[in-house]
Coordinates of C-alpha atoms in Angstrom, one line a residue:
Chain H
M1419 CA 46.4 16.0 25.4
S1420 CA 46.1 19.5 27.0
A1421 CA 45.8 20.9 23.6
D1422 CA 42.4 18.9 23.0
L1423 CA 41.2 20.0 26.3
E1424 CA 42.1 23.5 25.4
Q1425 CA 40.3 23.3 22.2
A1426 CA 37.3 21.5 24.1
R1427 CA 37.2 24.7 26.5
R1428 CA 37.0 26.9 23.4
I1429 CA 34.0 25.1 21.6
V1430 CA 32.4 25.2 25.0
R1431 CA 32.8 28.8 25.4
R1432 CA 31.5 29.3 21.9
G1433 CA 28.5 27.2 22.3
A1434 CA 27.8 29.1 25.9
W1435 CA 27.8 32.5 24.1
L1436 CA 25.6 31.2 21.3
T1437 CA 23.1 29.7 23.8
A1438 CA 23.0 32.8 25.8
I1439 CA 22.3 35.0 22.6
A1440 CA 19.4 32.5 21.4
V1441 CA 18.0 32.4 25.4
A1442 CA 18.0 36.0 25.2
G1443 CA 16.4 35.9 21.7
A1444 CA 13.7 33.5 23.1
A1445 CA 12.9 35.9 25.9
G1446 CA 12.4 38.5 23.2
I1447 CA 10.1 36.2 21.1
Y1448 CA 7.8 36.0 24.1
V1449 CA 7.8 39.7 24.4
M1450 CA 7.2 40.0 20.5
A1451 CA 4.4 37.3 20.6
L1452 CA 2.5 38.5 23.6
S1453 CA 2.7 42.4 23.0
F1454 CA 3.3 43.1 19.3
T1455 CA 1.6 40.3 17.7
P1456 CA -2.3 40.6 17.3
P1457 CA -4.0 37.4 18.9
D1458 CA -5.7 35.0 16.9
I1459 CA -9.5 35.7 16.2
R1460 CA -10.4 32.1 16.8
Q1461 CA -8.0 30.7 18.9
G1462 CA -7.0 33.5 21.0
L1463 CA -3.9 33.5 23.5
A1464 CA -3.7 29.8 22.9
Q1465 CA -2.3 30.2 19.3
K1466 CA 0.7 32.1 21.0
I1467 CA 2.1 28.8 21.8
F1468 CA 2.8 28.2 18.1
Y1469 CA 5.9 30.6 18.4
V1470 CA 7.3 27.9 20.5
H1471 CA 5.9 24.7 19.2
A1472 CA 6.4 25.0 15.5
P1473 CA 10.3 26.1 15.6
A1474 CA 10.8 23.5 18.0
A1475 CA 9.2 21.0 16.0
W1476 CA 11.2 22.1 13.1
N1477 CA 14.5 21.9 14.9
A1478 CA 13.7 18.5 16.4
M1479 CA 13.0 17.1 12.7
M1480 CA 16.4 18.9 11.5
A1481 CA 18.2 17.5 14.4
F1482 CA 17.0 13.9 13.7
T1483 CA 17.8 14.4 9.9
L1484 CA 21.3 15.5 10.8
V1485 CA 21.8 12.3 12.9
G1486 CA 20.9 10.3 10.1
I1487 CA 23.1 12.1 7.5
S1488 CA 26.1 12.4 9.9
S1489 CA 25.7 8.7 10.8
G1490 CA 26.0 7.8 6.9
L1491 CA 29.0 9.8 6.5
Y1492 CA 30.9 8.6 9.8
L1493 CA 30.5 4.9 8.6
W1494 CA 31.8 6.1 5.3
L1495 CA 34.5 8.4 6.4
G1496 CA 35.3 7.2 10.0
D1497 CA 35.9 10.7 11.1
P1498 CA 35.2 10.9 14.8
R1499 CA 33.9 14.4 14.6
L1500 CA 31.0 13.2 12.8
D1501 CA 30.2 10.7 15.6
R1502 CA 30.4 13.5 18.1
F1503 CA 28.1 15.7 16.3
A1504 CA 25.7 12.9 15.6
A1505 CA 25.2 12.3 19.3
A1506 CA 25.3 15.9 20.3
S1507 CA 22.6 16.5 17.8
A1508 CA 20.5 13.4 18.9
E1509 CA 20.7 14.7 22.5
V1510 CA 19.7 18.2 21.3
G1511 CA 16.8 16.9 19.1
I1512 CA 15.2 14.9 22.1
A1513 CA 15.4 18.2 24.2
F1514 CA 13.4 19.9 21.4
C1515 CA 11.1 16.9 21.0
C1516 CA 10.1 17.2 24.7
V1517 CA 9.4 20.8 24.2
V1518 CA 7.1 19.8 20.8
L1519 CA 5.5 17.2 23.0
T1520 CA 4.6 19.2 26.0
T1521 CA 3.5 22.5 24.0
G1522 CA 1.2 20.4 21.8
P1523 CA -1.0 18.9 24.2
I1524 CA -1.2 22.3 26.2
W1525 CA -2.5 23.8 23.0
G1526 CA -4.6 20.9 21.9
K1527 CA -6.6 20.7 25.3
P1528 CA -8.5 24.1 24.6
I1529 CA -8.4 23.9 20.8
W1530 CA -9.0 20.2 19.9
G1531 CA -10.6 19.3 23.3
T1532 CA -8.3 16.6 23.8
W1533 CA -4.8 16.4 25.1
W1534 CA -3.6 13.8 22.6
T1535 CA -5.0 12.4 19.5
W1536 CA -3.3 9.7 17.3
D1537 CA -2.9 11.9 14.3
A1538 CA -0.1 11.3 11.8
R1539 CA 2.2 14.0 12.9
L1540 CA 1.8 13.4 16.7
T1541 CA 2.5 9.7 16.1
L1542 CA 5.6 10.4 14.2
T1543 CA 7.1 12.7 16.7
L1544 CA 6.4 10.4 19.6
F1545 CA 8.0 7.3 18.0
L1546 CA 11.1 9.7 16.8
F1547 CA 11.4 10.7 20.2
F1548 CA 11.5 6.9 21.5
L1549 CA 13.7 5.9 18.6
F1550 CA 16.4 8.6 19.6
L1551 CA 15.8 7.9 23.4
G1552 CA 17.0 4.3 22.5
Y1553 CA 19.8 5.8 20.3
I1554 CA 21.1 7.6 23.3
V1555 CA 20.4 4.7 25.9
L1556 CA 22.7 2.5 23.4
R1557 CA 25.6 5.0 23.3
R1558 CA 25.6 5.0 27.3
A1559 CA 25.6 1.4 27.3
L1560 CA 28.6 0.7 25.1
L1561 CA 32.0 1.5 26.5
D1562 CA 34.4 1.3 23.7
P1563 CA 34.2 4.4 21.8
L1564 CA 34.8 3.0 18.2
E1565 CA 32.3 0.5 18.9
R1566 CA 29.7 3.1 20.1
G1567 CA 30.4 5.3 17.0
R1568 CA 29.7 2.5 14.7
F1569 CA 26.8 0.9 16.4
S1570 CA 25.0 4.2 17.0
A1571 CA 25.8 5.2 13.3
V1572 CA 24.0 2.1 12.2
V1573 CA 20.8 2.7 14.4
G1574 CA 21.0 6.3 13.1
I1575 CA 20.6 5.1 9.4
L1576 CA 18.2 2.7 10.0
G1577 CA 16.0 5.2 12.0
M1578 CA 16.5 7.5 8.9
L1579 CA 14.7 4.5 6.8
L1580 CA 12.2 4.0 9.6
V1581 CA 10.5 7.7 9.3
P1582 CA 9.0 7.3 6.1
F1583 CA 7.4 4.1 7.0
I1584 CA 6.1 5.4 10.2
H1585 CA 4.6 8.3 8.5
L1586 CA 3.0 6.0 5.8
S1587 CA 1.6 3.6 8.4
V1588 CA 0.1 6.0 10.5
Y1589 CA -1.2 7.8 7.4
F1590 CA -2.8 4.6 5.8
F1591 CA -4.1 3.9 9.3
R1592 CA -5.9 7.1 9.4
T1593 CA -7.2 6.8 5.6
L1594 CA -8.5 3.4 6.3
H1595 CA -10.3 4.7 9.5
P1596 CA -11.3 8.1 8.9
Q1597 CA -12.0 9.7 12.3
P1598 CA -13.5 13.2 12.4
I1599 CA -11.4 15.5 14.4
L1600 CA -13.5 18.2 15.7
M1601 CA -11.3 20.9 14.7
K1602 CA -8.6 20.6 12.3
P1603 CA -5.7 23.2 12.3
S1604 CA -5.8 24.7 8.7
S1605 CA -3.0 26.4 7.4
P1606 CA -4.3 30.0 7.3
S1607 CA -2.2 32.6 5.5
L1608 CA -0.8 34.2 8.5
P1609 CA -1.1 38.0 8.8
P1610 CA 2.3 40.0 8.4
E1611 CA 2.9 40.6 12.1
M1612 CA 2.3 36.8 12.9
L1613 CA 4.6 35.7 10.2
R1614 CA 7.1 37.9 11.4
T1615 CA 7.1 36.8 14.9
L1616 CA 7.0 33.1 13.6
L1617 CA 9.9 33.6 11.4
T1618 CA 12.0 35.4 14.3
S1619 CA 11.1 32.6 16.4
F1620 CA 12.5 29.9 13.8
G1621 CA 15.8 31.9 13.5
V1622 CA 16.1 32.2 17.4
F1623 CA 15.3 28.3 17.6
T1624 CA 17.6 27.3 15.1
L1625 CA 20.5 29.7 16.8
L1626 CA 19.6 27.8 20.0
Y1627 CA 20.0 24.1 18.3
I1628 CA 23.4 25.4 17.2
G1629 CA 24.2 26.8 20.5
F1630 CA 23.2 23.6 22.4
V1631 CA 25.1 21.3 19.8
T1632 CA 28.3 23.3 20.0
L1633 CA 27.8 23.2 23.9
R1634 CA 27.7 19.5 23.7
Y1635 CA 30.2 18.8 21.1
G1636 CA 32.7 20.7 23.4
L1637 CA 31.7 18.7 26.4
A1638 CA 32.1 15.3 24.4
L1639 CA 35.5 16.3 23.4
A1640 CA 36.6 17.3 26.9
L1641 CA 35.4 13.9 28.1
E1642 CA 37.3 12.2 25.5
A1643 CA 40.5 14.2 26.3
Q1644 CA 39.9 13.5 29.9
E1645 CA 39.5 9.6 29.3
A1646 CA 42.5 9.4 27.1
R1647 CA 44.5 11.4 29.7
R1648 CA 43.4 8.5 32.5
H1649 CA 44.4 6.0 30.3
A1650 CA 47.7 7.3 29.1
Chain G
M931 CA 25.2 -15.8 -5.7
G932 CA 24.9 -19.2 -5.5
S933 CA 27.7 -19.6 -3.1
W934 CA 26.8 -16.4 -1.2
L935 CA 23.3 -18.0 -0.6
R936 CA 24.8 -21.4 0.3
S937 CA 26.9 -19.7 2.8
A938 CA 23.9 -18.2 4.1
L939 CA 22.1 -21.3 4.6
A940 CA 25.0 -23.3 6.1
V941 CA 25.2 -20.4 8.8
A942 CA 21.2 -21.0 9.3
A943 CA 21.5 -24.7 9.3
K944 CA 24.1 -24.4 12.0
D945 CA 21.9 -22.5 14.2
V946 CA 18.9 -24.6 13.6
R947 CA 20.9 -27.6 14.4
L948 CA 22.2 -26.0 17.5
E949 CA 18.8 -25.2 18.6
L950 CA 17.4 -28.6 17.8
R951 CA 19.9 -30.2 20.3
S952 CA 19.0 -28.0 23.3
K953 CA 15.6 -26.9 22.4
T954 CA 15.7 -24.4 25.0
S955 CA 14.9 -21.2 23.1
L956 CA 12.0 -22.7 21.0
L957 CA 10.7 -24.3 24.1
S958 CA 10.7 -21.2 26.4
G959 CA 9.6 -19.0 23.4
T960 CA 6.5 -21.1 22.7
V961 CA 5.4 -21.5 26.5
F962 CA 5.9 -17.6 26.7
A963 CA 3.9 -17.0 23.9
A964 CA 1.2 -19.2 25.0
L965 CA 1.1 -17.7 28.5
V966 CA 0.8 -14.0 27.0
L967 CA -2.2 -15.3 25.1
L968 CA -3.7 -16.7 28.2
I969 CA -3.3 -13.4 30.2
F970 CA -4.7 -11.7 27.5
N971 CA -7.6 -13.5 27.6
F972 CA -8.1 -13.1 31.5
A973 CA -7.5 -9.1 31.2
R974 CA -10.5 -9.0 28.9
D975 CA -13.8 -8.3 30.5
P976 CA -16.1 -10.6 28.0
T977 CA -19.2 -8.7 28.8
A978 CA -17.5 -5.1 27.7
L979 CA -15.1 -6.4 24.6
S980 CA -15.7 -8.9 22.3
A981 CA -13.1 -11.7 21.6
L982 CA -13.1 -10.4 17.8
D983 CA -12.0 -7.0 18.9
L984 CA -9.3 -7.7 21.1
A985 CA -8.0 -10.9 19.0
P986 CA -5.7 -9.2 16.4
S987 CA -3.9 -6.8 19.0
A988 CA -3.5 -9.8 21.3
L989 CA -2.1 -12.1 18.6
W990 CA 0.5 -9.3 17.3
V991 CA 1.5 -8.3 20.8
T992 CA 2.1 -11.8 21.7
Y993 CA 4.2 -12.5 18.4
A994 CA 6.2 -9.2 18.9
F995 CA 7.1 -10.3 22.3
A996 CA 7.8 -13.7 21.6
S997 CA 10.1 -12.6 18.7
I998 CA 12.1 -10.3 21.0
V999 CA 12.7 -13.2 23.3
T1000 CA 14.0 -15.5 20.6
L1001 CA 16.1 -12.7 19.0
N1002 CA 17.8 -12.1 22.6
R1003 CA 19.4 -15.6 22.1
G1004 CA 20.3 -15.3 18.4
F1005 CA 23.9 -13.7 19.1
A1006 CA 24.1 -14.6 22.8
V1007 CA 25.0 -18.3 21.8
E1008 CA 27.8 -16.8 19.7
R1009 CA 29.3 -15.1 22.5
E1010 CA 29.8 -18.4 24.5
N1011 CA 33.4 -19.6 23.8
A1012 CA 33.8 -16.7 21.5
A1013 CA 32.2 -18.3 18.9
L1014 CA 31.4 -15.4 17.1
D1015 CA 35.2 -14.9 16.3
G1016 CA 35.3 -18.4 14.6
L1017 CA 32.3 -17.4 12.3
L1018 CA 34.0 -14.0 11.7
L1019 CA 37.2 -15.6 10.6
A1020 CA 35.5 -18.1 8.3
P1021 CA 35.7 -16.9 4.7
L1022 CA 32.1 -15.7 4.8
P1023 CA 30.7 -12.6 3.5
R1024 CA 29.3 -10.4 6.0
G1025 CA 25.9 -10.1 4.2
A1026 CA 25.8 -13.9 4.0
L1027 CA 26.5 -14.0 7.9
Y1028 CA 23.5 -11.6 8.3
L1029 CA 21.2 -13.5 6.1
G1030 CA 22.2 -16.8 7.6
K1031 CA 21.3 -15.4 11.1
Y1032 CA 18.3 -13.7 9.7
F1033 CA 17.0 -17.0 8.3
A1034 CA 17.6 -18.8 11.7
N1035 CA 15.7 -16.4 13.6
F1036 CA 12.9 -16.4 11.0
V1037 CA 12.6 -20.3 11.4
F1038 CA 12.5 -20.0 15.1
V1039 CA 10.0 -17.2 15.2
A1040 CA 7.7 -18.8 12.4
F1041 CA 8.0 -22.1 14.7
I1042 CA 6.6 -20.3 17.6
E1043 CA 4.0 -18.5 15.6
T1044 CA 2.6 -21.8 14.1
V1045 CA 2.3 -23.5 17.2
T1046 CA 0.5 -20.7 19.0
L1047 CA -2.0 -19.9 16.1
P1048 CA -4.2 -23.1 17.0
L1049 CA -3.8 -21.7 20.8
F1050 CA -5.1 -18.4 19.5
V1051 CA -8.0 -19.8 17.7
L1052 CA -8.9 -21.9 20.5
F1053 CA -8.7 -19.2 23.2
F1054 CA -10.6 -16.6 21.3
N1055 CA -13.0 -18.9 19.9
L1056 CA -12.4 -17.9 16.2
D1057 CA -13.2 -19.4 12.7
L1058 CA -10.2 -19.3 10.6
S1059 CA -11.6 -21.8 7.9
T1060 CA -11.7 -19.0 5.4
S1061 CA -9.0 -16.5 6.2
W1062 CA -6.3 -18.9 7.7
W1063 CA -4.1 -18.4 4.6
G1064 CA -4.4 -14.5 4.3
I1065 CA -3.3 -14.4 8.2
V1066 CA -0.3 -16.8 7.5
L1067 CA 0.9 -14.4 4.6
V1068 CA 0.5 -11.5 6.7
A1069 CA 2.5 -13.2 9.6
F1070 CA 5.0 -14.2 7.3
L1071 CA 5.6 -10.5 5.8
A1072 CA 5.4 -8.9 9.0
T1073 CA 7.8 -11.3 10.7
A1074 CA 10.1 -10.9 7.9
G1075 CA 9.8 -7.2 8.5
F1076 CA 10.6 -7.0 12.1
L1077 CA 13.4 -9.6 12.2
A1078 CA 15.6 -7.7 9.8
A1079 CA 16.5 -4.9 12.3
G1080 CA 15.8 -7.2 15.1
T1081 CA 18.7 -9.4 13.8
V1082 CA 21.2 -6.4 13.5
F1083 CA 20.2 -5.1 17.2
S1084 CA 20.5 -8.3 18.8
A1085 CA 24.1 -8.5 17.4
M1086 CA 24.6 -5.2 19.0
V1087 CA 23.1 -5.6 22.4
I1088 CA 25.4 -8.5 23.3
R1089 CA 28.1 -6.0 23.5
T1090 CA 26.1 -4.0 26.5
S1091 CA 25.6 -5.1 30.0
F1092 CA 22.0 -5.2 30.1
A1093 CA 21.2 -6.7 26.6
E1094 CA 17.7 -8.3 27.6
L1095 CA 16.6 -4.7 28.3
M1096 CA 18.5 -3.0 25.4
L1097 CA 17.0 -4.9 22.7
P1098 CA 13.3 -4.2 23.3
V1099 CA 14.3 -0.3 23.8
L1100 CA 16.0 -0.4 20.3
L1101 CA 13.7 -2.5 18.7
L1102 CA 10.1 -1.8 19.4
P1103 CA 9.9 1.7 17.5
F1104 CA 10.9 -0.2 14.4
M1105 CA 8.2 -3.0 15.1
V1106 CA 5.6 -0.2 15.1
P1107 CA 5.2 0.0 11.2
P1108 CA 4.9 -3.7 10.4
L1109 CA 2.9 -4.4 13.6
M1110 CA 0.3 -1.7 12.8
A1111 CA 0.1 -3.3 9.4
A1112 CA -0.2 -6.8 10.6
A1113 CA -3.1 -5.9 13.4
E1114 CA -5.2 -3.9 10.8
A1115 CA -4.9 -6.6 8.1
T1116 CA -5.5 -9.4 10.7
A1117 CA -8.7 -7.3 12.1
H1118 CA -10.0 -7.1 8.4
L1119 CA -9.4 -10.7 7.6
L1120 CA -10.9 -12.0 10.9
G1121 CA -13.8 -9.9 10.0
G1122 CA -14.4 -11.9 7.2
R1123 CA -13.1 -9.3 4.7
P1124 CA -11.5 -10.6 1.5
L1125 CA -7.7 -10.5 1.0
S1126 CA -7.9 -7.9 -1.7
E1127 CA -9.1 -5.5 0.8
V1128 CA -5.8 -5.6 2.7
Q1129 CA -3.6 -5.5 -0.4
G1130 CA -2.4 -2.0 0.5
W1131 CA -1.2 -3.5 3.9
L1132 CA 0.4 -6.3 2.3
R1133 CA 2.2 -4.1 -0.4
F1134 CA 3.4 -2.0 2.6
L1135 CA 4.8 -4.9 4.5
A1136 CA 6.6 -6.1 1.4
L1137 CA 8.3 -2.9 0.9
Y1138 CA 9.3 -2.7 4.5
D1139 CA 10.8 -6.1 4.1
V1140 CA 12.6 -5.3 1.1
A1141 CA 13.9 -1.9 2.4
F1142 CA 15.2 -3.1 5.7
V1143 CA 16.9 -6.5 4.7
T1144 CA 18.9 -4.6 2.0
L1145 CA 19.9 -1.9 4.5
C1146 CA 20.5 -4.2 7.4
G1147 CA 22.4 -6.5 5.3
M1148 CA 24.5 -3.5 4.0
T1149 CA 25.4 -2.1 7.5
F1150 CA 25.7 -5.5 9.4
S1151 CA 29.6 -5.6 8.8
F1152 CA 29.9 -2.5 10.7
V1153 CA 28.4 -4.3 13.6
V1154 CA 30.6 -7.1 13.7
D1155 CA 33.7 -6.3 12.3
E1156 CA 36.3 -4.7 14.5

């Protein structure tokens, strides 16, 4: 029992270190973006939010994809580590999704002239957010750990299948009803300074993801060990 | 395959027979759907919004909520007297059990939809003389779609302490693609457009049905087996 707890403590410590490094890196990104990267000619300072927004979005999508994959593997192999990882990844994915959904409108208001628009990508992110919120709520509502693992894995797999359908439906929805958006973000070829900052930001955010997931994984392990001790 | 389908139909027939004896779910589901349609009419300002503009979304929100109310019952009846254990002990492939439950849910929801469609026409003062079969086709495909995941989730949520709340939280994101397709197609059909114009949506719905029924049937055993 205490061996489990000891292992959990080691993992949490490792996660805390990774997170600390990533947070320091995120502070560095701000400095880099604000002082060493030229402002965008058309969007001005508003464009700076992309150094947070885009990497967070990328990590949220990665987190949710990994939930789907590890859910499938969990049902196949039945390894509790996969279940723990899926749960950790879903929670961290939700956190990143929150970042995406708050930074997006902040940028959208000055640039698009509106906080929110039912664009395909925005809609997809919002529904993914709700989908995984449901996933977490279900996990909290189930007491038996084996049942929790199986049920949430099924939701994770079905969620993976849902993503292309949501994407397709919002895409159809828009193509059938073309609505002019005042200004669309084109994908400009970034000048090297901006690209450097953006790529660094991607790296830092991925490290942050790994740190958070490690932390969360360790905490889940500690909780399980504690639970087992109580029942023993 | 024949015996497999026969088992599924036997499960569905059991549920339908049970429901016909008590009629609680069908009756309350129908009344609920009628009330939602009624509320939609009073929530609309007739001078600002024409009935035709609101009709498709009102219809599909009503159908979606009525389905959730009906789905909540699907496995709740199996929990009483541990009836589910009996079903699981029967020599029945899990896929067939899923399909049987799915068929039964489909029969219930289709019944509610059929009964409330004339009310919808009446309340919104619509003319369905040319578009009714298109709308029936859309309703068939969309209902078949969202009941697929709904049947699996309804088996899951009975294990939680607040099933009635848990089901919509889980299911509504899965209802979005079929509902969006159905509401769009219904709007076109009510506007007098030909069926060929909504073919893309119909194909989308059919694809959704096949994909989700298959995957849900495959994963169902993980939900009911210990």
